[in-house]
Structures are given as C-alpha cells and as structure tokens.
C-alpha cells in the first residue's frame, strides 16, 4: 500500500483557484462532477530455488476466493471516488476552463429541473456529514505524502460544503417536495361571475342619454310643428290647398304671384326650333354668368328633380327634394327670400317634376310614395292625378301634347298608362316588363308610340302598340352598360340620339335615327359619375334649344356644370369660384332662353343667365 500511492492516477483536471459566486438559477447553473480513481492490485514476490526473484503474480490468480477480492476492490474504489458537485455561474466556468490550460475538461451536467437541485443538496449534506471527507482524509493520512493539488481539492470540498450548508437547501427541498407532490383537485372549476364594478361600460354621449353635463335629465323636446311630415307617413288622398309652408297668415305677395302666374301661363303656339352651329352656341353659353342674387336655398333637403317654367318674361324655377317638399322660386322678386314658396305635397322623394306642355300653369310632381299631383295655379289647389299605395313610382312623361294621358314607371319594372280625362279616379292600365326596375322613362318626341326606359343595367325601347299585360317585349335593347344606370333620354327635337348616364363613369351617345334591332354606339365620354350616397346621381339631359348638346354635373374641382357635344367634345363649363362651390347633380336648361339652373344636395339652386 505504501508504494501504491506513487502510481496513483487521477482522471480529472485541477479545479480553479477560487470560486467567486454560486447561483441556483437553472438557466445559468452547471454541476461539476469530479472523480478520482485509484486502482490497486495486490501481488506476492517469490524466489525460486536458485534465489532469483520471480515475476510478480496477481493474488487473484492464486486466491480461490476471487469473488471476495472483487468485492473488496469495488468497495475500495467507491470509497476513493467521491462525487463533488459544485454550482457556479456559467461565466465563471468559462474563465476557469481557460485557466486549466491543457488539462482534461471536467464533466459538466446542467440541471434541468428542481429535482436535480434537490438531489444536489442531499448529496452535499451527506458529504458534509462526514461520508466523503472523513474517508478521503483518512486515506490521505495513510499516505506518505499529500500533493498540493490534493490539499487544494480538500479545501475546496470543505468550503463548498460550508457554503451549501449556509443556504439551508434541505429545508427548501422539503418545502418544494410538498408543493410538487401535492395532488391537484379533480373538481370542476367554475368561473366566478364578474362584478358589476369590473365590467367595462361603453361611453355614450350626454345627448343620447338626454342629460346635461351636471347629470340632470333634460326635459322632453318640444313637439314638431304640424307642417313637418313623417317620411314614411303618406298624406291623405284628395286635393291639397295651395298654402305656402314658409308663409304665415294672409300673404298678399303670394296672391300677386298667382295672378302673375296666370298671365304668363297662357298657352302659345309651338315654334319650330332651329339648330345653330356649335361655335355660335358656344358663344351664347359664354355670356351666361352667376351672381349672389341668383343663388338661393329653396328646399329643405337634397334636390332630386327640377323644372323651369317656359315663360320668356319671368324666371320661375321649381325643385323637388328628398323629403317630399316642392319649392318655387321667382327670381324677379327682391329680396330673394320674398320670391320663395315651399309646399309639402308628398312624404318621400320627389323624383320627377314637369310643367304641362298644354297649360304651363299646371305643375305635375311624382313621388316614391305612390302619388302624382298637379298644382293648378289658376285655382290655387294641388289635385291628385294618380294614386297607388301598393306601388312606388319612379318617373313619368306625357304621351300627348295635350297632357291628357301619362305614362308612369314603377320601381317594380311595371308601367301604367293613366288617362286624366276620366271623371273621378284616373283610368290606368298596367304592363309588366322583364326589367328588374325602371328608373327613368321618356316618350319619343316625334313618334309618340315609342318610349325608352332605363333599368338597372339595360336600356329598352318599347312600342306602345305591342304592349301586353302579361309581359312587354322590348323592340330594341342597349346592353353595353357595365354597371347601374341613372337615366336615358331622347334628343329633344328629332329623337335621333339617346344619351345615357352609367355608374361605370361613362356617358354614352347612341344613334336612334333608324329603329332597327341594333342601335350603334356613336360616342363614349369618360366622366366621373361616382356621386356616392349623399349626392343625387347625375343625369345627363339634352339642351332643348340644341339637340346635339347635353348638360351634366361634374365632380371636378373647381365645381362646374359641363356641356358636351354628341361627339364627346367639351363645349363649355359653367363655373364660378365664389358662387358655385358645390356639386350640382341635377341640371335643367330653359326651353327658349339662355338660362341654366343647377340644384345641389343642400336644397340650393344656382342659376346662370345672361
């Protein structure tokens, strides 16, 4: 045994000189496992007869009790192989590793969970109790000499043991075991109801809550005046007295307007209209201007239809709005407010207004609420011409010059022929079409048996002589439109042209001089028709004085009203930066005078005149 320590081989590297700090964090913790293995082989020295020393033999070869010797070797090896586990930061280990130089790297094991830390504390506690240190110290004392490495190693072992003892890991491990081994409950966990205080309450304005800033409830608003009509409540059937809503009591001014209206509304012979060249027509449009006196708010809401009285001595403009109100404006009255008179004739949108071609003292208005009324200014009354509460009306036109018969289009794509000459309720005759809806319709100015109807995406031309109650077969169909249509109108004199307004941002002009199965497309004008939901849709209409030119509103800036030739050429743009600052969706031109009126979505009318 004395000579065996000289051949002692330790398969581990020299530990670092000092350990700066230790950490129990699993992410930055390593375990240094050191093993010192001493292999001892007992042997016997014998001499032969000649006195020579023979080769040493292993006692295990001669000993019969081999199992006993192997057991002794195993126990002795275990005693001489203590496991010392140290915990220190990863950064310090890298420094220690570089200091070891060419020595063998230690065996490093990273703890994965809390159980590894607990096993570490138990082993250190067992070593502290004297298992590893006492045995190893006793063995070292038996040796003849103790190297500096072994002294430093024993010192590190004792320091580590004292440090881990100060951490009280045993008590901590016991508490962790109780927490880990605690069985989870298998009962159903129910969510606790949230308290009312914890719920998030959406903010609401005090106006909607009907309270003032101090929290006091506000009183109920005052009842609306009787003149304001609910949008979905139909007016009672029968005639309505012609009393302006914006005038109170006896109004002598309105009586004077009625007398003036009767004088200027005398029927006159229809003169033949001559078509002037484009340059002369363009020059006449250049002389038309707008001023503050020719701009005024006439209706309460958005304007959806307009008409100009054919008088050549006075300028009278009529407008129908979204709420069913009809406003009249006499531009000769000063100040402007004295020439405005409003009437509530319908409960929904007034989509069409026309003065009678036979008697200009009659103003006919059609609404979505299923009523068609005629304002007779000679008797100061609004008569009910046609009523059908089961259908919604969309548009109408006169079938004859005497205005005795009308053609009425419905939103359900049906058409009604109304005869005003029958006593009592007007006679009606229905025809159903294959269209999805009818938005506008117009009778041909020369051949009264033809009429054109604009539907959702198709334009159809029908012949009244071949209409059937079960279904109307169109004579000609125009199917070039890609999106929803807004209008389709014949040229005013000959009807040889048709202009359509479509939501695909195009204005199209067709040649209808020959009523054949195919109608050629003459011109496609690129035009921004995207008015949106808050503006009335554009409707390109012909100028009654110049049937090869049509008028349409514009979305461009500065705001304007454009006039195009049928070839697509821009003839003129009516604009004024101060007086025209909004989009005029609806435009109408005087039949004989250079007067243009445009209505916007706030009920304001802009008039350009010479």
Coordinates of N, CA and C in Angstrom, one line a residue, residues 357-437:
X357 N -97.1 70.7 -71.0 CA -96.9 71.4 -72.3 C -98.1 72.1 -72.9
X358 N -99.3 71.6 -72.4 CA -100.5 72.3 -72.9 C -100.9 73.5 -72.1
X359 N -100.6 73.5 -70.8 CA -101.0 74.6 -69.9 C -99.9 74.8 -68.9
X360 N -99.0 75.7 -69.1 CA -97.8 75.9 -68.2 C -98.2 76.3 -66.8
X361 N -99.5 76.6 -66.5 CA -100.0 76.9 -65.2 C -100.1 75.6 -64.4
X362 N -99.9 74.5 -65.0 CA -100.0 73.2 -64.2 C -98.6 72.7 -64.0
X363 N -98.3 72.4 -62.8 CA -97.0 71.7 -62.4 C -97.3 70.4 -61.8
X364 N -96.8 69.3 -62.5 CA -97.1 68.0 -62.1 C -95.8 67.4 -61.3
X365 N -96.1 66.8 -60.2 CA -95.0 66.2 -59.4 C -95.3 64.8 -59.0
X366 N -94.2 63.9 -59.1 CA -94.4 62.5 -58.9 C -93.4 62.1 -57.7
X367 N -93.8 61.2 -56.9 CA -93.0 60.8 -55.7 C -93.0 59.3 -55.5
X368 N -92.0 58.9 -54.7 CA -91.8 57.5 -54.4 C -93.0 56.9 -53.6
X369 N -93.8 57.8 -53.0 CA -94.8 57.4 -52.1 C -96.1 56.9 -52.8
X370 N -96.0 56.9 -54.2 CA -97.1 56.3 -54.9 C -98.2 57.4 -55.2
X371 N -97.9 58.6 -55.3 CA -98.8 59.7 -55.6 C -98.3 60.6 -56.8
X372 N -99.2 61.1 -57.6 CA -98.9 62.0 -58.7 C -99.9 63.2 -58.5
X373 N -99.4 64.4 -58.3 CA -100.2 65.5 -58.1 C -100.0 66.6 -59.2
X374 N -101.0 67.4 -59.3 CA -100.9 68.5 -60.3 C -101.3 69.8 -59.6
X375 N -100.3 70.8 -59.6 CA -100.6 72.1 -59.0 C -101.2 73.0 -60.0
X376 N -102.5 73.4 -59.8 CA -103.2 74.3 -60.7 C -103.1 75.7 -60.0
X377 N -102.3 76.6 -60.6 CA -102.1 77.9 -60.0 C -103.3 78.8 -60.4
X378 N -104.2 78.4 -61.3 CA -105.3 79.2 -61.6 C -106.4 79.1 -60.5
X379 N -106.4 77.9 -59.8 CA -107.4 77.6 -58.8 C -106.7 77.5 -57.4
X380 N -105.4 77.7 -57.3 CA -104.6 77.6 -56.1 C -104.9 76.3 -55.3
X381 N -104.8 75.2 -56.0 CA -105.0 73.9 -55.4 C -104.1 72.8 -56.1
X382 N -103.7 71.8 -55.3 CA -102.9 70.7 -55.8 C -103.8 69.5 -55.9
X383 N -104.2 69.1 -57.1 CA -105.1 68.0 -57.3 C -104.3 66.7 -57.3
X384 N -105.0 65.6 -57.0 CA -104.4 64.3 -57.0 C -104.7 63.6 -58.3
X385 N -103.7 63.4 -59.2 CA -104.0 62.9 -60.5 C -104.0 61.3 -60.5
X386 N -103.1 60.8 -59.8 CA -103.0 59.3 -59.8 C -102.4 58.9 -58.4
X387 N -103.0 57.8 -57.9 CA -102.5 57.3 -56.6 C -102.6 55.8 -56.6
X388 N -101.5 55.2 -56.1 CA -101.4 53.7 -56.0 C -100.5 53.4 -54.8
X389 N -101.0 53.1 -53.6 CA -100.2 52.9 -52.5 C -99.5 51.6 -52.5
X390 N -99.9 50.7 -53.4 CA -99.2 49.3 -53.4 C -97.9 49.4 -54.3
X391 N -97.7 50.4 -55.0 CA -96.5 50.5 -55.9 C -95.8 51.8 -55.6
X392 N -94.5 51.8 -55.8 CA -93.6 53.0 -55.7 C -93.3 53.6 -57.1
X393 N -93.7 54.8 -57.3 CA -93.5 55.5 -58.6 C -92.0 55.9 -58.7
X394 N -91.5 55.9 -60.0 CA -90.2 56.3 -60.2 C -90.1 57.5 -61.2
X395 N -90.9 57.5 -62.3 CA -90.8 58.6 -63.3 C -92.1 58.6 -64.1
X396 N -92.3 59.7 -64.8 CA -93.5 59.8 -65.7 C -93.1 60.8 -66.8
X397 N -94.0 60.7 -67.9 CA -93.9 61.6 -69.0 C -95.2 61.7 -69.7
X398 N -95.4 62.7 -70.5 CA -96.7 62.9 -71.2 C -96.7 62.2 -72.5
X399 N -97.8 61.5 -72.8 CA -97.9 60.7 -74.0 C -98.4 61.6 -75.2
X400 N -99.1 62.7 -74.9 CA -99.5 63.6 -76.0 C -99.2 65.0 -75.6
X401 N -99.4 65.9 -76.6 CA -99.1 67.3 -76.4 C -100.2 67.9 -75.5
X402 N -101.4 67.3 -75.5 CA -102.4 67.9 -74.7 C -102.3 67.5 -73.2
X403 N -101.3 66.7 -72.9 CA -101.0 66.2 -71.5 C -102.2 65.6 -70.8
X404 N -103.1 65.0 -71.6 CA -104.3 64.3 -71.0 C -103.9 62.9 -70.6
X405 N -103.0 62.3 -71.2 CA -102.6 60.9 -70.9 C -101.1 60.9 -70.5
X406 N -100.8 60.1 -69.5 CA -99.5 60.0 -68.9 C -99.0 58.5 -68.9
X407 N -97.7 58.3 -69.0 CA -97.1 57.0 -68.8 C -96.3 57.1 -67.5
X408 N -96.5 56.2 -66.6 CA -95.9 56.2 -65.3 C -95.1 54.9 -65.1
X409 N -93.8 55.1 -64.7 CA -93.0 53.9 -64.4 C -92.9 53.7 -63.0
X410 N -92.8 52.4 -62.6 CA -92.7 51.9 -61.2 C -91.3 51.3 -60.9
X411 N -91.0 51.2 -59.7 CA -89.7 50.6 -59.3 C -89.7 49.1 -59.5
X412 N -90.9 48.5 -59.5 CA -91.0 47.0 -59.8 C -91.0 46.7 -61.2
X413 N -90.6 47.6 -62.1 CA -90.5 47.4 -63.6 C -91.8 47.4 -64.3
X414 N -92.9 47.8 -63.7 CA -94.2 47.8 -64.4 C -94.4 49.2 -64.9
X415 N -95.3 49.3 -65.8 CA -95.7 50.6 -66.5 C -97.2 50.8 -66.4
X416 N -97.6 52.0 -66.1 CA -99.1 52.3 -66.1 C -99.4 53.4 -67.1
X417 N -100.5 53.3 -67.8 CA -101.0 54.3 -68.7 C -102.2 55.0 -68.0
X418 N -102.1 56.2 -67.7 CA -103.1 57.0 -66.9 C -103.7 58.0 -67.8
X419 N -105.1 58.0 -67.8 CA -105.9 58.9 -68.6 C -106.5 59.9 -67.6
X420 N -106.2 61.2 -67.7 CA -106.7 62.2 -66.8 C -108.1 62.6 -67.1
X421 N -108.6 62.3 -68.3 CA -109.9 62.8 -68.7 C -111.1 62.0 -68.1
X422 N -110.8 60.9 -67.5 CA -111.9 60.1 -66.9 C -112.3 60.8 -65.6
X423 N -113.6 60.9 -65.3 CA -114.1 61.5 -64.1 C -113.7 60.7 -62.9
X424 N -113.5 61.3 -61.8 CA -113.1 60.6 -60.6 C -111.7 60.1 -60.7
X425 N -111.5 58.9 -60.3 CA -110.2 58.3 -60.3 C -109.7 58.0 -61.8
X426 N -108.5 58.4 -62.0 CA -107.9 58.2 -63.4 C -107.9 56.8 -63.8
X427 N -108.1 56.6 -65.1 CA -108.1 55.2 -65.6 C -106.6 54.8 -65.8
X428 N -106.3 53.5 -65.4 CA -105.0 53.1 -65.5 C -105.0 51.7 -66.2
X429 N -103.9 51.4 -66.8 CA -103.7 50.1 -67.5 C -102.2 49.7 -67.3
X430 N -102.0 48.5 -66.7 CA -100.7 48.0 -66.3 C -100.1 47.1 -67.3
X431 N -98.8 47.2 -67.4 CA -98.0 46.4 -68.3 C -96.7 46.0 -67.5
X432 N -96.4 44.8 -67.5 CA -95.2 44.3 -66.7 C -94.1 44.0 -67.7
X433 N -92.9 44.5 -67.4 CA -91.7 44.3 -68.2 C -90.8 43.2 -67.6
X434 N -89.8 42.8 -68.4 CA -88.8 41.8 -67.9 C -87.6 42.5 -67.2
X435 N -87.7 43.8 -67.0 CA -86.6 44.5 -66.4 C -86.7 44.4 -64.9
X436 N -85.6 44.6 -64.2 CA -85.6 44.5 -62.7 C -86.2 45.7 -62.1
X437 N -86.0 46.9 -62.8 CA -86.6 48.1 -62.3 C -86.6 49.1 -63.4

